[in-house]
């Protein structure tokens, strides 16, 4: 019985030590919960357990008081417990939310103290269990002695055996019950330990999640950190976060951890597991996920997730998103409990991140509105100051008005007297106006006639000076050739002066045609920048160009005439502005319907007494003999007249000596009906019937053309210029066909169907306008690109008729621009296809060959791999992409490449065709169809099928069956041996032109007037051509040509009229009198020889 008592005593000691340990565990868990949340409700278990610790230790002391060793162990345990409680008491007064970052250190110290407590408790328990073993051994030994005693004393045993056995049985049974009770209590202790460990694990998870949610700068970073914590601490294989978009009412994938690439980016509400989970705020665990849902892959292999956990995030009945977690093993209730706790923390953090983004957006809006408010306040202050100033002015004006009323009464009396005198002056003014109008008309006629007298000697000067400068006989010195060049340049300058005079005369006579059309303002600015940027750099003048925001994008006006006016104003500004000055070109709106264009400079300015004179012809701001700047004084007069034709005005705002400002005031949408040139179908009343095509005057490529060549047709009557265009086109990679009149040009266009046409407007037989109408009305010819190059204005050339317009004369940069434009438009008309090659045995060659065979207008770019294809797609827009998949490529890698290509923003709606050279299953084909618009398997007819698919996606490109050109023999034209009659009354002209023609091997006969010309022709009827001046004494050129055409022998004889009158009606008069062609003085050597070659061919 004594041994049983000691065993029971040992169990009491063990129970009391476990009780102390359990109280301390509860207090530790409560402290950690408080540190994680700073919520005092978590301290309630701590406060309940604290007063129970001391009694429990006292009970333990009492139980071990008979054992000095255990008593000492319990003393040590009590010291460690007191250390732990003292540490906690110190924290009660110092712990606050600002020391949250010290949680880790506190937890580590606390764990160290707890480990010491546990060690002491373990020491006490170990000693008690040792005593228990000793007492059990002692009990067993006593039992053995008793048995031996019973065996020796059988008689005594028989007497008292039954009693002892009964007693022993009862004692043994009691001890068994005590053993079971002790085991039951031990089980309870183990369960308490497991529950404490689970709570500790969950608190650790909460701490880690709180740590991961802190410091995130955006919602994407926050949810990614949360997923990382869930997958690592919660032991999940993968995870994804879907953010709820309330406006679109769908879930969008925002962050993933270890998820496969095939996870959908957007999920509709109630669609699939994720979409269904969004409609229920409760956490869901999906067990038995089918293998086809998705697979998790790594470098070591792949597998199917066994279970899914779907965590909807809600805050105040508002859905924020859904977290999807995947696990290879079954999800435990402990994991579910942790997720239930963390769900609220993550939802609150996501909601806070959303709110933070909204607040930042609102702050930006408030900042912008604040800046606007400050600006408006400043404007309001200025307006108030201006109103105050105007109020003072108004008061002063009222006072002046009272004084002026008195003066007005006196003036009225004087006006009555002067009215009669004014009426007399008005009648006299009307008479003077009629005389002035007649004088202006006489002046215009005089200028036109005078230009003839100026052009006639100038013609000889320019021709002879050019011949001397060329020095073909090599008999002039370098200095003499330089003199000849100076003479030619001076003559050219004089010609420009004459042209200005003629421009003014044409304007005053009302014979200037205006071509109103919609012109982009940026195009005019670009033209002016190209012209004057270089001038500003050379003269070291700052050139500033501004366009107000409210200026319309397009302006309905005559571009040529408006640019002429602005160029003249800018030229004057650069002429009168010194180095380091500033010139400003400004575009602004005067009112909603009126545009203002001002040119300001910091030059010398214009004196007030000269401002009314500068707009008059031949007047200048400085007309003295020692003036600094030159000029004719016609520029501003012509500009003002042109502005009147443009329905606008030109005004001067001058402030000497600060410079001058000229302003153009022009309507945005003028009524241009009166000035529009109407082209009707009358132009096409007479189209000569096709005739056998003549041999070219210059060699071209008509006998050496293949289907792959870029062919360009040049229709130009100037043989020299046509030759230049032909050589330039060849250098740009074109094959050329050359025609010198409209009829041949149309025939060549129908026969060869060129890619582009360079067209002159002033052509013999059929003019350029008629050709444009014929091309536009013909279905086959309307697709040909047409670029007009002509000396005439672009009047009557609609933008829908031509693709480009360039005015002669052309310089080298102009030719470069012409062919660059043509090349770019041809390339723009081609469908662009990117071919992603599969390797050395790629089918790109066969595809290109089949494309040419079908006459598909396509341009192929070949990429050797996906990286190169991405670069090409980023640089250029393609109409289709063909991807070859060879037999050696793995389908998984192909899928990655396809996803990479289709995910690029540049691919957009570009169709992707897969050209497959391997066998695949139906399921694999379905995967390919997610990315590919069409799949073509390799076979005997695979290339044809690929072309069919390509044609389908390129909207059925039409075939262009080009007719093979027929060979046409031809020879170059030569002037040697020809006989020409030259009729001119000016011997200087006769001498210069004769010298030019004789230098080409032409025999020249001369006549001094029209009558002599007719007689000479009668005496020499075998002449090949007649050059005849118009203004000659005794018989002018008109009458002479009529007499020549009256003779049947000379009806087909080429007659070229020479005249100094450059008016449009002069050409008509010459043609009506019988001229075959017309050339204006001063005669250009090259143009005259080209004209002769045309008519003598």
Coordinates of N, CA and C in Angstrom, one line a residue, residues 142-153:
X142 N 9.0 -6.9 -3.9 CA 8.2 -7.3 -2.7 C 7.2 -8.4 -3.0
X143 N 6.6 -8.3 -4.2 CA 5.7 -9.4 -4.6 C 6.3 -10.7 -4.7
X144 N 7.5 -10.8 -5.2 CA 8.2 -12.0 -5.4 C 8.5 -12.6 -4.0
X145 N 9.0 -11.8 -3.1 CA 9.3 -12.3 -1.7 C 8.0 -12.9 -1.1
X146 N 6.9 -12.2 -1.3 CA 5.6 -12.7 -0.8 C 5.3 -14.1 -1.3
X147 N 5.5 -14.3 -2.6 CA 5.2 -15.5 -3.2 C 6.1 -16.7 -2.7
X148 N 7.3 -16.3 -2.5 CA 8.2 -17.3 -1.9 C 7.8 -17.7 -0.5
X149 N 7.4 -16.7 0.2 CA 6.9 -16.9 1.6 C 5.7 -17.8 1.6
X150 N 4.8 -17.6 0.6 CA 3.6 -18.4 0.5 C 3.9 -19.8 0.2
X151 N 4.9 -20.0 -0.7 CA 5.2 -21.4 -1.1 C 5.8 -22.2 0.1
X152 N 6.6 -21.5 1.0 CA 7.2 -22.1 2.1 C 6.2 -22.4 3.2
X153 N 5.3 -21.5 3.3 CA 4.2 -21.6 4.4 C 2.9 -22.0 3.7

